[in-house]
């Protein structure tokens, strides 16, 4: 049951990330079309990556592969991490505007990376699972 | 006052440096990946009237050293003969760690085991019977947790006791009748050479000779008994002996472990979970790039307001100085020379600190080792081992440790290539140049321009590596073998400490080298007496005019020529020198305003200049490091020449092409 919830959550959030990521990149060429979706190749790319991780998790779960949970969890982790970066960047923007005496509006802080992370954070507080403490090393070799 | 020397040895990434720092109060570099320490470091402590010298060594898996850092560790234990070797053992990896123990005990030096990372072992439910282990190996075993400073006193007590006890006795692996007979006959022959017997334990030497150890063979080469040793060895298959002896060591370990360790339950843990995703075949590289972009965003955007604050402060200061200081020359010295030169570099302290915070995060979490793993396929295509990516990432902070980190790379040619391409990785000293010029000339696109420069640096490094591999340093790269450390959540304290100790270096540099550079440039700009400050009639002007023809095709004028020349000392000096030569005005961002106002400078020239600064000759410290690590001035000279030619050519191309994209700006 838990897997189903996680799978659906991963699929929905993954789709959102992918969609908004694509929009941010498209906006670079067409100019910003959707409110609160600024044009940015880099942020668009980041969102696509997070989306891909989440969707991969959802897909694996739907196929009955347990490692799907892992992808969804790491996707959520990335979502929260980049949300924090986006917020920090927005905060810095506000501070800079204040120092330079320029106008700044809250709208500048509302970027997809920030608001999607709120959903991600909600997911992380629910789906903290399988994370036992401790750590065991393993050797990774590559042919 | 009896002096005791304690060497800290052990596998890589087991916490040797952490213990060293805790014991001696030093702040040597610690990181969660194998190969952090590549040089021996010494510290002193006074304890109960003893002066104890502690030596931190690079990690090594065996005493048959394969890479340059391992050689450092082996040679120290062998040649310098410490009074006691403390082998730091990772309690979560007893098997691999005890393999080294079996080798160290053969050296007949007193040994103490520091059973470290016990906290992590216990967290997995694993318990280790230290007393039993100690009695089986006949070596004292002390429980330590380096990160929390636990067990230090016991460790020192045991070490001092062991150093003073003689004769000491440790369990030595027996290799079975046949091999022992061979060893005995070799010892018989070797004993004829008194000199050899004084320097090395003969049983150890004989065993190494049987294993075909190159280093041991070299040791007996000069000896009068060399030919008789050869006679014995020639009739034997050394590879077979080596394998058989390794088997025997593992047999002994396998016999010991079940008696001392009760394993805990083991399920897929967080480390493995994260690794499943971040080292994924398809997602690994995109995730890595996304993280890099995140770091980049933090370095520039988040630092920006703090930079603005410092700028405003400096502007106020230079205005105030201009008012307070009487004689015009003094006001110019302080305003133009010191504030203009050093200030223009100090402005970027926030960027530097955030960059270092990110790098320390990368190192302390353990992701660095994963990055190398992810990049292995790409690196393999160039002909370098994936491990060679680590020195590159370290190089983003500073190329000097980046080049040193190449010591962990096994093949000599691989190591040389890794060293030679490291200067193209954009170190933190080049950041101020980018931020200044990109900020002044590219406005909103500044971030993208700087990102382009970083990518250009990496591409140049990779392209050059491929070129070297196919021309001057041909060969096959070795496969990727690197241990993945478990992820560790760095504490805020250690992260800040790491960031601080490296960031402080930047500030210190500003107060020393850059200050000196700025003063020299100020003098050159002010003399001879009577000339207008910073004009082309000044000494700086004459010097610049002399160099100008060299860089004129790139669109650089004499001021830039002078800045580039002094920038050879340290790249921040480029900004410092320009700060001095353009002088500081009363406004906040005087230097960037002054640069914008210069009719000789366009966006295209600025871009060409940034490319030039990225690629041209490494700074003095880096050149010296290349010479030391590559072992000859030839390579250092080559690096300078190659960089200059490449920088000149690429800047020319960029300067010519850029106007088409920038709309002739
Ligand atoms: N949990 C835990 N972590 C530790 C302990 N000791 C060290 N560490 C961590 O282990 C990692 C490696 O520590 P270092 O001191 O750099 O290891 P080293 O043996 O010097 O490594 P090399 O120089 O690469 O050979 C760091 O992330 C430390 O914070 C310990 O007792 N417990
Ligand atoms: Mg170390």
PDB file of N, CA, C and O in Angstrom, chain B residues 235-284:
ATOM      1  N   UNK B 235      64.882 -19.618  -9.623  1.00  0.00           N
ATOM      2  CA  UNK B 235      64.239 -20.902  -9.855  1.00  0.00           C
ATOM      3  C   UNK B 235      62.791 -20.961  -9.395  1.00  0.00           C
ATOM      4  O   UNK B 235      62.173 -22.022  -9.393  1.00  0.00           O
ATOM      5  N   UNK B 236      62.225 -19.819  -8.984  1.00  0.00           N
ATOM      6  CA  UNK B 236      60.892 -19.878  -8.378  1.00  0.00           C
ATOM      7  C   UNK B 236      59.903 -18.998  -9.125  1.00  0.00           C
ATOM      8  O   UNK B 236      60.286 -18.037  -9.796  1.00  0.00           O
ATOM      9  N   UNK B 237      58.653 -19.333  -9.002  1.00  0.00           N
ATOM     10  CA  UNK B 237      57.605 -18.511  -9.599  1.00  0.00           C
ATOM     11  C   UNK B 237      57.099 -17.541  -8.531  1.00  0.00           C
ATOM     12  O   UNK B 237      56.328 -17.897  -7.644  1.00  0.00           O
ATOM     13  N   UNK B 238      57.569 -16.298  -8.632  1.00  0.00           N
ATOM     14  CA  UNK B 238      57.284 -15.331  -7.574  1.00  0.00           C
ATOM     15  C   UNK B 238      55.796 -15.005  -7.475  1.00  0.00           C
ATOM     16  O   UNK B 238      55.270 -14.781  -6.393  1.00  0.00           O
ATOM     17  N   UNK B 239      55.125 -14.977  -8.631  1.00  0.00           N
ATOM     18  CA  UNK B 239      53.691 -14.659  -8.601  1.00  0.00           C
ATOM     19  C   UNK B 239      52.933 -15.656  -7.741  1.00  0.00           C
ATOM     20  O   UNK B 239      52.022 -15.302  -6.991  1.00  0.00           O
ATOM     21  N   UNK B 240      53.360 -16.912  -7.893  1.00  0.00           N
ATOM     22  CA  UNK B 240      52.689 -17.952  -7.144  1.00  0.00           C
ATOM     23  C   UNK B 240      52.907 -17.757  -5.641  1.00  0.00           C
ATOM     24  O   UNK B 240      51.993 -17.884  -4.838  1.00  0.00           O
ATOM     25  N   UNK B 241      54.138 -17.418  -5.293  1.00  0.00           N
ATOM     26  CA  UNK B 241      54.433 -17.159  -3.885  1.00  0.00           C
ATOM     27  C   UNK B 241      53.620 -15.994  -3.363  1.00  0.00           C
ATOM     28  O   UNK B 241      53.081 -16.028  -2.265  1.00  0.00           O
ATOM     29  N   UNK B 242      53.568 -14.952  -4.172  1.00  0.00           N
ATOM     30  CA  UNK B 242      52.844 -13.757  -3.723  1.00  0.00           C
ATOM     31  C   UNK B 242      51.403 -14.118  -3.405  1.00  0.00           C
ATOM     32  O   UNK B 242      50.870 -13.757  -2.355  1.00  0.00           O
ATOM     33  N   UNK B 243      50.773 -14.872  -4.324  1.00  0.00           N
ATOM     34  CA  UNK B 243      49.380 -15.255  -4.114  1.00  0.00           C
ATOM     35  C   UNK B 243      49.240 -16.156  -2.891  1.00  0.00           C
ATOM     36  O   UNK B 243      48.346 -15.962  -2.050  1.00  0.00           O
ATOM     37  N   UNK B 244      50.149 -17.091  -2.769  1.00  0.00           N
ATOM     38  CA  UNK B 244      50.071 -18.026  -1.657  1.00  0.00           C
ATOM     39  C   UNK B 244      50.221 -17.307  -0.316  1.00  0.00           C
ATOM     40  O   UNK B 244      49.519 -17.601   0.663  1.00  0.00           O
ATOM     41  N   UNK B 245      51.137 -16.328  -0.292  1.00  0.00           N
ATOM     42  CA  UNK B 245      51.365 -15.618   0.966  1.00  0.00           C
ATOM     43  C   UNK B 245      50.183 -14.728   1.325  1.00  0.00           C
ATOM     44  O   UNK B 245      49.806 -14.610   2.502  1.00  0.00           O
ATOM     45  N   UNK B 246      49.591 -14.099   0.307  1.00  0.00           N
ATOM     46  CA  UNK B 246      48.398 -13.285   0.563  1.00  0.00           C
ATOM     47  C   UNK B 246      47.283 -14.181   1.101  1.00  0.00           C
ATOM     48  O   UNK B 246      46.577 -13.805   2.038  1.00  0.00           O
ATOM     49  N   UNK B 247      47.159 -15.366   0.519  1.00  0.00           N
ATOM     50  CA  UNK B 247      46.140 -16.308   0.985  1.00  0.00           C
ATOM     51  C   UNK B 247      46.340 -16.641   2.453  1.00  0.00           C
ATOM     52  O   UNK B 247      45.392 -16.685   3.238  1.00  0.00           O
ATOM     53  N   UNK B 248      47.585 -16.883   2.820  1.00  0.00           N
ATOM     54  CA  UNK B 248      47.874 -17.225   4.204  1.00  0.00           C
ATOM     55  C   UNK B 248      47.468 -16.097   5.146  1.00  0.00           C
ATOM     56  O   UNK B 248      46.915 -16.319   6.216  1.00  0.00           O
ATOM     57  N   UNK B 249      47.741 -14.857   4.721  1.00  0.00           N
ATOM     58  CA  UNK B 249      47.369 -13.722   5.580  1.00  0.00           C
ATOM     59  C   UNK B 249      45.862 -13.680   5.753  1.00  0.00           C
ATOM     60  O   UNK B 249      45.355 -13.479   6.854  1.00  0.00           O
ATOM     61  N   UNK B 250      45.143 -13.865   4.643  1.00  0.00           N
ATOM     62  CA  UNK B 250      43.681 -13.842   4.749  1.00  0.00           C
ATOM     63  C   UNK B 250      43.162 -15.005   5.573  1.00  0.00           C
ATOM     64  O   UNK B 250      42.168 -14.878   6.278  1.00  0.00           O
ATOM     65  N   UNK B 251      43.868 -16.147   5.491  1.00  0.00           N
ATOM     66  CA  UNK B 251      43.462 -17.287   6.313  1.00  0.00           C
ATOM     67  C   UNK B 251      43.535 -16.921   7.787  1.00  0.00           C
ATOM     68  O   UNK B 251      42.629 -17.229   8.568  1.00  0.00           O
ATOM     69  N   UNK B 252      44.639 -16.284   8.148  1.00  0.00           N
ATOM     70  CA  UNK B 252      44.813 -15.903   9.549  1.00  0.00           C
ATOM     71  C   UNK B 252      43.705 -14.946   9.974  1.00  0.00           C
ATOM     72  O   UNK B 252      43.079 -15.099  11.023  1.00  0.00           O
ATOM     73  N   UNK B 253      43.435 -13.965   9.122  1.00  0.00           N
ATOM     74  CA  UNK B 253      42.383 -12.993   9.441  1.00  0.00           C
ATOM     75  C   UNK B 253      41.044 -13.703   9.563  1.00  0.00           C
ATOM     76  O   UNK B 253      40.263 -13.446  10.486  1.00  0.00           O
ATOM     77  N   UNK B 254      40.800 -14.603   8.620  1.00  0.00           N
ATOM     78  CA  UNK B 254      39.529 -15.329   8.634  1.00  0.00           C
ATOM     79  C   UNK B 254      39.388 -16.169   9.902  1.00  0.00           C
ATOM     80  O   UNK B 254      38.283 -16.396  10.389  1.00  0.00           O
ATOM     81  N   UNK B 255      40.508 -16.617  10.431  1.00  0.00           N
ATOM     82  CA  UNK B 255      40.455 -17.391  11.661  1.00  0.00           C
ATOM     83  C   UNK B 255      40.202 -16.491  12.861  1.00  0.00           C
ATOM     84  O   UNK B 255      39.535 -16.880  13.829  1.00  0.00           O
ATOM     85  N   UNK B 256      40.728 -15.270  12.796  1.00  0.00           N
ATOM     86  CA  UNK B 256      40.603 -14.353  13.932  1.00  0.00           C
ATOM     87  C   UNK B 256      39.206 -13.744  14.011  1.00  0.00           C
ATOM     88  O   UNK B 256      38.582 -13.711  15.072  1.00  0.00           O
ATOM     89  N   UNK B 257      38.694 -13.290  12.873  1.00  0.00           N
ATOM     90  CA  UNK B 257      37.468 -12.487  12.880  1.00  0.00           C
ATOM     91  C   UNK B 257      36.280 -13.120  13.610  1.00  0.00           C
ATOM     92  O   UNK B 257      35.675 -12.443  14.455  1.00  0.00           O
ATOM     93  N   UNK B 258      35.938 -14.359  13.305  1.00  0.00           N
ATOM     94  CA  UNK B 258      34.748 -14.910  13.971  1.00  0.00           C
ATOM     95  C   UNK B 258      34.896 -14.947  15.483  1.00  0.00           C
ATOM     96  O   UNK B 258      33.903 -14.949  16.214  1.00  0.00           O
ATOM     97  N   UNK B 259      36.125 -14.955  15.966  1.00  0.00           N
ATOM     98  CA  UNK B 259      36.330 -15.015  17.412  1.00  0.00           C
ATOM     99  C   UNK B 259      36.151 -13.660  18.078  1.00  0.00           C
ATOM    100  O   UNK B 259      36.002 -13.588  19.291  1.00  0.00           O
ATOM    101  N   UNK B 260      36.242 -12.600  17.304  1.00  0.00           N
ATOM    102  CA  UNK B 260      36.217 -11.281  17.940  1.00  0.00           C
ATOM    103  C   UNK B 260      35.022 -10.436  17.533  1.00  0.00           C
ATOM    104  O   UNK B 260      34.682  -9.475  18.212  1.00  0.00           O
ATOM    105  N   UNK B 261      34.367 -10.781  16.445  1.00  0.00           N
ATOM    106  CA  UNK B 261      33.322  -9.889  15.948  1.00  0.00           C
ATOM    107  C   UNK B 261      31.980 -10.589  15.874  1.00  0.00           C
ATOM    108  O   UNK B 261      31.887 -11.692  15.363  1.00  0.00           O
ATOM    109  N   UNK B 262      30.968  -9.933  16.407  1.00  0.00           N
ATOM    110  CA  UNK B 262      29.614 -10.415  16.171  1.00  0.00           C
ATOM    111  C   UNK B 262      28.933  -9.384  15.292  1.00  0.00           C
ATOM    112  O   UNK B 262      28.806  -8.225  15.659  1.00  0.00           O
ATOM    113  N   UNK B 263      28.579  -9.831  14.111  1.00  0.00           N
ATOM    114  CA  UNK B 263      28.030  -8.897  13.136  1.00  0.00           C
ATOM    115  C   UNK B 263      26.602  -8.556  13.481  1.00  0.00           C
ATOM    116  O   UNK B 263      25.879  -9.357  14.063  1.00  0.00           O
ATOM    117  N   UNK B 264      26.209  -7.337  13.127  1.00  0.00           N
ATOM    118  CA  UNK B 264      24.833  -6.927  13.341  1.00  0.00           C
ATOM    119  C   UNK B 264      23.993  -7.284  12.134  1.00  0.00           C
ATOM    120  O   UNK B 264      24.491  -7.788  11.136  1.00  0.00           O
ATOM    121  N   UNK B 265      22.695  -7.046  12.237  1.00  0.00           N
ATOM    122  CA  UNK B 265      21.821  -7.289  11.092  1.00  0.00           C
ATOM    123  C   UNK B 265      22.155  -6.258  10.012  1.00  0.00           C
ATOM    124  O   UNK B 265      22.534  -5.144  10.311  1.00  0.00           O
ATOM    125  N   UNK B 266      22.024  -6.662   8.794  1.00  0.00           N
ATOM    126  CA  UNK B 266      22.436  -5.747   7.755  1.00  0.00           C
ATOM    127  C   UNK B 266      21.346  -5.643   6.689  1.00  0.00           C
ATOM    128  O   UNK B 266      20.933  -6.633   6.107  1.00  0.00           O
ATOM    129  N   UNK B 267      20.881  -4.445   6.479  1.00  0.00           N
ATOM    130  CA  UNK B 267      19.918  -4.250   5.397  1.00  0.00           C
ATOM    131  C   UNK B 267      20.460  -3.140   4.512  1.00  0.00           C
ATOM    132  O   UNK B 267      21.467  -2.542   4.808  1.00  0.00           O
ATOM    133  N   UNK B 268      19.762  -2.864   3.439  1.00  0.00           N
ATOM    134  CA  UNK B 268      20.230  -1.802   2.556  1.00  0.00           C
ATOM    135  C   UNK B 268      20.185  -0.483   3.325  1.00  0.00           C
ATOM    136  O   UNK B 268      19.155  -0.109   3.860  1.00  0.00           O
ATOM    137  N   UNK B 269      21.311   0.176   3.420  1.00  0.00           N
ATOM    138  CA  UNK B 269      21.337   1.379   4.243  1.00  0.00           C
ATOM    139  C   UNK B 269      21.263   2.636   3.387  1.00  0.00           C
ATOM    140  O   UNK B 269      21.197   2.586   2.171  1.00  0.00           O
ATOM    141  N   UNK B 270      21.290   3.763   4.075  1.00  0.00           N
ATOM    142  CA  UNK B 270      21.110   5.039   3.387  1.00  0.00           C
ATOM    143  C   UNK B 270      22.176   5.245   2.314  1.00  0.00           C
ATOM    144  O   UNK B 270      21.881   5.669   1.197  1.00  0.00           O
ATOM    145  N   UNK B 271      23.425   4.921   2.659  1.00  0.00           N
ATOM    146  CA  UNK B 271      24.502   5.118   1.691  1.00  0.00           C
ATOM    147  C   UNK B 271      24.219   4.385   0.394  1.00  0.00           C
ATOM    148  O   UNK B 271      24.341   4.933  -0.696  1.00  0.00           O
ATOM    149  N   UNK B 272      23.834   3.131   0.549  1.00  0.00           N
ATOM    150  CA  UNK B 272      23.592   2.337  -0.654  1.00  0.00           C
ATOM    151  C   UNK B 272      22.375   2.839  -1.408  1.00  0.00           C
ATOM    152  O   UNK B 272      22.337   2.815  -2.632  1.00  0.00           O
ATOM    153  N   UNK B 273      21.385   3.314  -0.648  1.00  0.00           N
ATOM    154  CA  UNK B 273      20.197   3.851  -1.299  1.00  0.00           C
ATOM    155  C   UNK B 273      20.549   5.048  -2.167  1.00  0.00           C
ATOM    156  O   UNK B 273      20.175   5.121  -3.333  1.00  0.00           O
ATOM    157  N   UNK B 274      21.285   5.975  -1.573  1.00  0.00           N
ATOM    158  CA  UNK B 274      21.620   7.174  -2.329  1.00  0.00           C
ATOM    159  C   UNK B 274      22.487   6.810  -3.530  1.00  0.00           C
ATOM    160  O   UNK B 274      22.301   7.310  -4.632  1.00  0.00           O
ATOM    161  N   UNK B 275      23.408   5.873  -3.307  1.00  0.00           N
ATOM    162  CA  UNK B 275      24.299   5.499  -4.398  1.00  0.00           C
ATOM    163  C   UNK B 275      23.559   4.873  -5.569  1.00  0.00           C
ATOM    164  O   UNK B 275      23.937   5.051  -6.718  1.00  0.00           O
ATOM    165  N   UNK B 276      22.509   4.136  -5.241  1.00  0.00           N
ATOM    166  CA  UNK B 276      21.736   3.515  -6.307  1.00  0.00           C
ATOM    167  C   UNK B 276      21.286   4.574  -7.300  1.00  0.00           C
ATOM    168  O   UNK B 276      21.240   4.361  -8.501  1.00  0.00           O
ATOM    169  N   UNK B 277      20.953   5.737  -6.797  1.00  0.00           N
ATOM    170  CA  UNK B 277      20.452   6.802  -7.666  1.00  0.00           C
ATOM    171  C   UNK B 277      21.586   7.645  -8.237  1.00  0.00           C
ATOM    172  O   UNK B 277      21.670   7.835  -9.444  1.00  0.00           O
ATOM    173  N   UNK B 278      22.477   8.144  -7.362  1.00  0.00           N
ATOM    174  CA  UNK B 278      23.456   9.122  -7.868  1.00  0.00           C
ATOM    175  C   UNK B 278      24.541   8.488  -8.730  1.00  0.00           C
ATOM    176  O   UNK B 278      25.248   9.200  -9.436  1.00  0.00           O
ATOM    177  N   UNK B 279      24.709   7.177  -8.662  1.00  0.00           N
ATOM    178  CA  UNK B 279      25.680   6.576  -9.568  1.00  0.00           C
ATOM    179  C   UNK B 279      24.973   5.817 -10.691  1.00  0.00           C
ATOM    180  O   UNK B 279      25.562   5.002 -11.363  1.00  0.00           O
ATOM    181  N   UNK B 280      23.699   6.130 -10.874  1.00  0.00           N
ATOM    182  CA  UNK B 280      22.932   5.483 -11.940  1.00  0.00           C
ATOM    183  C   UNK B 280      23.567   5.784 -13.298  1.00  0.00           C
ATOM    184  O   UNK B 280      24.092   6.861 -13.541  1.00  0.00           O
ATOM    185  N   UNK B 281      23.482   4.792 -14.145  1.00  0.00           N
ATOM    186  CA  UNK B 281      24.115   4.891 -15.466  1.00  0.00           C
ATOM    187  C   UNK B 281      23.665   6.121 -16.249  1.00  0.00           C
ATOM    188  O   UNK B 281      24.461   6.803 -16.886  1.00  0.00           O
ATOM    189  N   UNK B 282      22.375   6.408 -16.199  1.00  0.00           N
ATOM    190  CA  UNK B 282      21.863   7.522 -16.996  1.00  0.00           C
ATOM    191  C   UNK B 282      21.703   8.791 -16.181  1.00  0.00           C
ATOM    192  O   UNK B 282      21.940   9.886 -16.666  1.00  0.00           O
ATOM    193  N   UNK B 283      21.284   8.649 -14.935  1.00  0.00           N
ATOM    194  CA  UNK B 283      20.974   9.841 -14.146  1.00  0.00           C
ATOM    195  C   UNK B 283      22.204  10.414 -13.443  1.00  0.00           C
ATOM    196  O   UNK B 283      22.204  11.572 -13.046  1.00  0.00           O
ATOM    197  N   UNK B 284      23.259   9.611 -13.296  1.00  0.00           N
ATOM    198  CA  UNK B 284      24.422  10.040 -12.521  1.00  0.00           C
ATOM    199  C   UNK B 284      25.011  11.362 -12.981  1.00  0.00           C
ATOM    200  O   UNK B 284      25.157  12.290 -12.192  1.00  0.00           O
TER     201      UNK B 284
END
